CSV table of C-alpha atoms in Angstrom, one decimal:
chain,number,residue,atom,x,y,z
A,23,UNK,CA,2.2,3.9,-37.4
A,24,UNK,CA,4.5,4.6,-35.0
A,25,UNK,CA,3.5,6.6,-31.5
A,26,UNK,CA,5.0,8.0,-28.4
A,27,UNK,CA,2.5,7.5,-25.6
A,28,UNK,CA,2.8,10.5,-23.0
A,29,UNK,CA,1.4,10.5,-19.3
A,30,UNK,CA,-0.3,13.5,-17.3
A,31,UNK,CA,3.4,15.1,-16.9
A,32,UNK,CA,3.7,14.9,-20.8
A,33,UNK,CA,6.6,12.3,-20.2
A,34,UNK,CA,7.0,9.8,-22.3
A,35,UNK,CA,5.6,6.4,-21.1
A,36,UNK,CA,5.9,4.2,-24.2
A,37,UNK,CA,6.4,3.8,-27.7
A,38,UNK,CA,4.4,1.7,-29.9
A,39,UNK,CA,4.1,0.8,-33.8
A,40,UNK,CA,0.8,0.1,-34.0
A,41,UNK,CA,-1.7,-1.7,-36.8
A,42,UNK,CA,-3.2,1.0,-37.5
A,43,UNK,CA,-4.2,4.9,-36.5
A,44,UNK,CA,-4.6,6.1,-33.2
A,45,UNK,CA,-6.5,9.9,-32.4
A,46,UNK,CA,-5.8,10.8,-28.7
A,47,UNK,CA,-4.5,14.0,-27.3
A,48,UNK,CA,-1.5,11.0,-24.7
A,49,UNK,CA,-0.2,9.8,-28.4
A,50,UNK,CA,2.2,11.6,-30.4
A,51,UNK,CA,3.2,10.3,-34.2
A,52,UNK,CA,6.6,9.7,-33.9
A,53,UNK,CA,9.4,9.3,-36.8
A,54,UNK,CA,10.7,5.5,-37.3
A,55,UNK,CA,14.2,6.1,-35.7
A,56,UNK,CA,12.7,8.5,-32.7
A,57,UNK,CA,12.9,6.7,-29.3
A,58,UNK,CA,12.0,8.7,-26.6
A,59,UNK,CA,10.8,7.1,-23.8
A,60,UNK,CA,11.0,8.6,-20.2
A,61,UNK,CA,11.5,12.3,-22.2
A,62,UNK,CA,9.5,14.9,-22.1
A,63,UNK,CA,7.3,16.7,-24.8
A,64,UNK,CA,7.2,20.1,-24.8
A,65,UNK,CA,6.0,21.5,-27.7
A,66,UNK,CA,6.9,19.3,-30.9
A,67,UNK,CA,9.9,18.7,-29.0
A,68,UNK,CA,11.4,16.3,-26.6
A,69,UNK,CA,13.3,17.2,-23.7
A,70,UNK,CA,15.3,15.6,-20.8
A,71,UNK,CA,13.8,14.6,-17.5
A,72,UNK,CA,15.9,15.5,-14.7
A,73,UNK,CA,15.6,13.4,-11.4
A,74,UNK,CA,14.2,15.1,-8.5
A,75,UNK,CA,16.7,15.1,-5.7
A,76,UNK,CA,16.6,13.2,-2.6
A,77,UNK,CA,15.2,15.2,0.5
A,78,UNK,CA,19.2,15.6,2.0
A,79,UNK,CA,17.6,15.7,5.5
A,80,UNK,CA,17.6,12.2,5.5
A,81,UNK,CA,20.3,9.9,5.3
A,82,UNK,CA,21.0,7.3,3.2
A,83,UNK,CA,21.1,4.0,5.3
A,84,UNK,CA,22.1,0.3,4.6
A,85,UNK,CA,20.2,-2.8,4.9
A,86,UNK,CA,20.9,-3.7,8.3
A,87,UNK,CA,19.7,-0.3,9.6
A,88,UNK,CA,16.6,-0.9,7.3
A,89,UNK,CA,15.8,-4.1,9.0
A,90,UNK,CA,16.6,-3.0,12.5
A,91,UNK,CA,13.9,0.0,11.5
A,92,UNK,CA,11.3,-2.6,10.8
A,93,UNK,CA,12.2,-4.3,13.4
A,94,UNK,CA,11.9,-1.3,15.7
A,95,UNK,CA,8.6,0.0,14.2
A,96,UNK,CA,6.6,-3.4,14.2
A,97,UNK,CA,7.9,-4.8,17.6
A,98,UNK,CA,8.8,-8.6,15.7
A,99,UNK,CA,9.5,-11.1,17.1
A,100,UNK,CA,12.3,-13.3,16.0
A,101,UNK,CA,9.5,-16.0,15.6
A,102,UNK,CA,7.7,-13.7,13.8
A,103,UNK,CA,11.1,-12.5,11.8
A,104,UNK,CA,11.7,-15.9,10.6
A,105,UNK,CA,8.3,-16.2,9.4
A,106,UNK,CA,9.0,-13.1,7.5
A,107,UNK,CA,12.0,-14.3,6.0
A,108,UNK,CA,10.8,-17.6,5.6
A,109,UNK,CA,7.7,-16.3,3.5
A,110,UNK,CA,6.8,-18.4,0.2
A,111,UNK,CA,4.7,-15.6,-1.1
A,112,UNK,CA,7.7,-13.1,-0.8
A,113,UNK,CA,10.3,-15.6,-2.2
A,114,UNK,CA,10.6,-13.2,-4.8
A,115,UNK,CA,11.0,-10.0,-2.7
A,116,UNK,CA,13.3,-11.4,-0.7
A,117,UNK,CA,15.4,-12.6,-3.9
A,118,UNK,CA,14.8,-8.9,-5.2
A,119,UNK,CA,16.6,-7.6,-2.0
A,120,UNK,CA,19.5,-9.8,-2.2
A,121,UNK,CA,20.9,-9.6,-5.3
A,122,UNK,CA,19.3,-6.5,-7.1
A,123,UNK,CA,18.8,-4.0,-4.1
A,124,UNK,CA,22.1,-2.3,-3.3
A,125,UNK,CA,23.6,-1.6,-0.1
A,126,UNK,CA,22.4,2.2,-0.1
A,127,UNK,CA,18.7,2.5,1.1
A,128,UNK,CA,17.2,6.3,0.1
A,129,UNK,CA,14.0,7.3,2.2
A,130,UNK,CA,12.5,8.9,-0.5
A,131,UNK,CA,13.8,6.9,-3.6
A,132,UNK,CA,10.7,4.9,-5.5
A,133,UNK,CA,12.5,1.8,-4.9
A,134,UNK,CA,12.2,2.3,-0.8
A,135,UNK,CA,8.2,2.9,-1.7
A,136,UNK,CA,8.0,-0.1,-3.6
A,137,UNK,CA,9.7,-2.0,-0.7
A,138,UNK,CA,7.6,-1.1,2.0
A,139,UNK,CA,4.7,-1.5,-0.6
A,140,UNK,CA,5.4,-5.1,-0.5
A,141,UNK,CA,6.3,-5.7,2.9
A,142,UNK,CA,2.9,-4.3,3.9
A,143,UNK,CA,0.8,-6.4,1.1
A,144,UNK,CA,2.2,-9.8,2.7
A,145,UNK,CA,0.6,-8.4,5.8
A,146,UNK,CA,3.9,-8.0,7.7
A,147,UNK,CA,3.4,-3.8,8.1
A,148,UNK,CA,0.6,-2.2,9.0
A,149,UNK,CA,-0.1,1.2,7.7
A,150,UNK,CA,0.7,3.1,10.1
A,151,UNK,CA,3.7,1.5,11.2
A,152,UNK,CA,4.9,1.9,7.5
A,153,UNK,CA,4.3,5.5,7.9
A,154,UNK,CA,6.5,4.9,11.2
A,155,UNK,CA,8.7,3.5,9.0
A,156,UNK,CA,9.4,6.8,7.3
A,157,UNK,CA,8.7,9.0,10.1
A,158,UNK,CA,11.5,7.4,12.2
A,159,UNK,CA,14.0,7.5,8.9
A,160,UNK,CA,17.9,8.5,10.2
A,161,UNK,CA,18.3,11.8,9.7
A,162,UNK,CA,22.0,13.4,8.5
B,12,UNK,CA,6.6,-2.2,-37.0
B,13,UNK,CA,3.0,-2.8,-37.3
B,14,UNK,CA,1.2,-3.6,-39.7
B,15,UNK,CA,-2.2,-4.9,-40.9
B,16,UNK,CA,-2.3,-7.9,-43.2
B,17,UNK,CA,-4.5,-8.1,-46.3
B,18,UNK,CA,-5.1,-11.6,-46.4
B,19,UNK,CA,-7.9,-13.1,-44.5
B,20,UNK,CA,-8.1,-17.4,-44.0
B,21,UNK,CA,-9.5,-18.1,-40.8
B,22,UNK,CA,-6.5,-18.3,-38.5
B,23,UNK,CA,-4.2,-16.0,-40.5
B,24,UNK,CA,-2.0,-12.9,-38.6
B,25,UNK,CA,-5.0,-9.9,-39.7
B,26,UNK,CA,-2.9,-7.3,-37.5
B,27,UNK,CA,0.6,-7.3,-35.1
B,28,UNK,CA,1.2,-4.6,-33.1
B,29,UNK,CA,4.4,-3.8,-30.5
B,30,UNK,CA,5.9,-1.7,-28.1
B,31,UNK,CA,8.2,-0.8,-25.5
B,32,UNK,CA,7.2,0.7,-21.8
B,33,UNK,CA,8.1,1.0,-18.5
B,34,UNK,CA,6.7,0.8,-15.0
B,35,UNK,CA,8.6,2.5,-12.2
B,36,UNK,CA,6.4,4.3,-9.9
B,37,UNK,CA,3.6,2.4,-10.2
B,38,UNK,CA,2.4,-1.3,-10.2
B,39,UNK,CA,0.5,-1.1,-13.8
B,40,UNK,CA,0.4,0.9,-16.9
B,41,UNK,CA,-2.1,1.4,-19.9
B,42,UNK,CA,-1.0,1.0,-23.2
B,43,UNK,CA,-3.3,2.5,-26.1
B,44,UNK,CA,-3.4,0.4,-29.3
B,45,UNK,CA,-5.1,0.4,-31.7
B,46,UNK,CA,-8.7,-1.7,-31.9
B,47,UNK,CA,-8.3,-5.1,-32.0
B,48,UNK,CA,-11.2,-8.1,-31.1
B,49,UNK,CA,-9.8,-9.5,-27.8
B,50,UNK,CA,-11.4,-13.1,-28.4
B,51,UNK,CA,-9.1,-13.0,-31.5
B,52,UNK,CA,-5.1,-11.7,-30.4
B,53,UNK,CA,-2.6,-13.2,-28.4
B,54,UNK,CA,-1.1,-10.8,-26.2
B,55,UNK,CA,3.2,-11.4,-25.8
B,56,UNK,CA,4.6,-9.8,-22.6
B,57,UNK,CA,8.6,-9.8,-22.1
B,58,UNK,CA,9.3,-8.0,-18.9
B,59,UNK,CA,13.4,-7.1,-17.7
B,60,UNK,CA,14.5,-6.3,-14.5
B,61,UNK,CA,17.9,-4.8,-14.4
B,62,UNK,CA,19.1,-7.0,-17.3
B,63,UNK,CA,17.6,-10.0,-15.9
B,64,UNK,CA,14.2,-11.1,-17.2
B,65,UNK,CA,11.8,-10.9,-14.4
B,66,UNK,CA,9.8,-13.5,-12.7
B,67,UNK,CA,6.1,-15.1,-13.3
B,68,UNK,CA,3.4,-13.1,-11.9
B,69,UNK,CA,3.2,-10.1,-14.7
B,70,UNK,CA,0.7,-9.8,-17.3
B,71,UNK,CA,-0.8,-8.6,-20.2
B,72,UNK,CA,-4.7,-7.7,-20.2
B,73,UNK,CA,-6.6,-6.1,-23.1
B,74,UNK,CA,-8.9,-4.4,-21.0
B,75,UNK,CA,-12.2,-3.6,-22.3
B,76,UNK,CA,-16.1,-3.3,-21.9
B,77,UNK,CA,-16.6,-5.2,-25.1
B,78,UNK,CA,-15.5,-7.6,-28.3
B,79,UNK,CA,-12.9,-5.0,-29.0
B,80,UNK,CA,-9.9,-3.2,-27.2
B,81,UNK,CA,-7.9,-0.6,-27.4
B,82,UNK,CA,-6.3,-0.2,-24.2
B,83,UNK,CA,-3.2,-3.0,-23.1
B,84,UNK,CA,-2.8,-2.9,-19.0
B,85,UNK,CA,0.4,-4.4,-18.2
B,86,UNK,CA,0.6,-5.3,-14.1
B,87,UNK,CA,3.4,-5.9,-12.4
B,88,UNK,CA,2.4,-8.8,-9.4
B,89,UNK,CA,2.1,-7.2,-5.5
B,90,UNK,CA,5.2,-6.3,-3.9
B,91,UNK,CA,7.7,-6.8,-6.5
B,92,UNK,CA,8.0,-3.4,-7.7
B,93,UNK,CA,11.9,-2.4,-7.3
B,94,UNK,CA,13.5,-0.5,-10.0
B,95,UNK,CA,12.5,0.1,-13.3
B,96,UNK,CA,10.7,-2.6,-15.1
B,97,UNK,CA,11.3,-2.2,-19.5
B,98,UNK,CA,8.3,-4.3,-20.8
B,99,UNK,CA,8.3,-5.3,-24.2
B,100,UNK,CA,4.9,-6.4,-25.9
B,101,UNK,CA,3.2,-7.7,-28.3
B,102,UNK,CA,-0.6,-8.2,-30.0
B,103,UNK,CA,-0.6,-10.6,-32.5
B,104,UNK,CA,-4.9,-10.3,-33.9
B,105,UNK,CA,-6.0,-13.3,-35.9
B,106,UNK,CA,-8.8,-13.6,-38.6
């Protein structure tokens, strides 16, 4: 049995073949050759999702003006920069932002959200210097 | 495609269920299944990252109160959220 799982916004959030029948309002019996994930339902039908845009108030900026932000907003040190960069537990992050981050930083793209996210988890941002963060984004 | 299987020696495959999902704005999702007895399934979690299969720290949970689950939270680890993660999984239930 195959089901399109759908999330508060009726989009689609995953599709599953299950073992066996499944009776919730968030999962919708889908045909074997439907796929569609990240869609909408509306009605017995699935529509496109089109991306919000990006607030053009801000500018995009690359990652040398996103670490001189940081830099700005949390007053580090270079000691204290190299014990960012130098951080075991963001080995990962770090890898993240070299090779899969591109050179083109949005203020209010989910990625930026998800950086900042991480940054402030490894205890290197505070909360309100992550709102600083944002509050002190380049405008165009 | 899942499927339940009819035959039942201890040890056998009783159910297998799959699916795709993805986590973009958020660090976890739940994925409804259907009921299977958590002491008895193996849970398979394949998570990609722009083409490249992502690191260790993700997993696969059948969340539940009980013996039995019907909800699959996949977690992404702290701070490594960038992107759209596609997860593919799988829960294998045995006899």
């Amino acid at each position: 049995m195959r089901y399109a799982q759908i999330d508060s916004n009726a989009i689609c959030i995953g599709v599953s073949d299950l073992s066996g029948p499944v009776d919730a309002p968030h999962m919708i019996a889908i045909g074997a050759q439907e796929f569609p994930l990240g869609r909408k339902r509306v009605g017995n039908a699935w529509q496109d999702v089109t991306p919000e845009p990006v607030d053009p108030s801000y500018r995009s900026i690359d990652k040398v003006e996103a670490m001189g932000l940081i830099r700005t907003v949390t007053g580090m040190t270079p000691t204290q920069e190299m014990a960012f960069r130098d951080d075991e537990n963001l080995a990962l992050f770090w890898r993240i932002w070299r090779e899969d981050v591109g050179n083109v930083i949005h203020r209010d793209h989910p990625l930026t959200d998800q950086i900042l996210n991480g940054i402030q988890a490894a205890g290197y941002l505070t909360a309100p210097q992550r709102q600083a963060v944002l509050d002190n984004w380049p405008v165009a | 495609m899942g499927r339940n299987v009819t035959a039942d020696p201890a040890g056998a495959v009783k159910s297998y269920q799959s699916g795709q999902t993805t986590l973009s704005n958020a660090t976890s999702v739940n994925v409804t299944i259907a009921s299977v007895n958590r002491a008895k399934s193996m849970v398979i979690l394949n998570a990609t990252w722009g083409g490249t299969t992502a690191g260790a720290g993700y997993s696969a949970i059948l969340d539940s109160a009980g013996q039995t689950s019907t909800n699959l939270r996949i977690s992404e680890p702290n701070g490594a959220g960038s992107g759209t993660l596609y997860v593919s999984w799988q829960v294998v239930e045995y006899y």
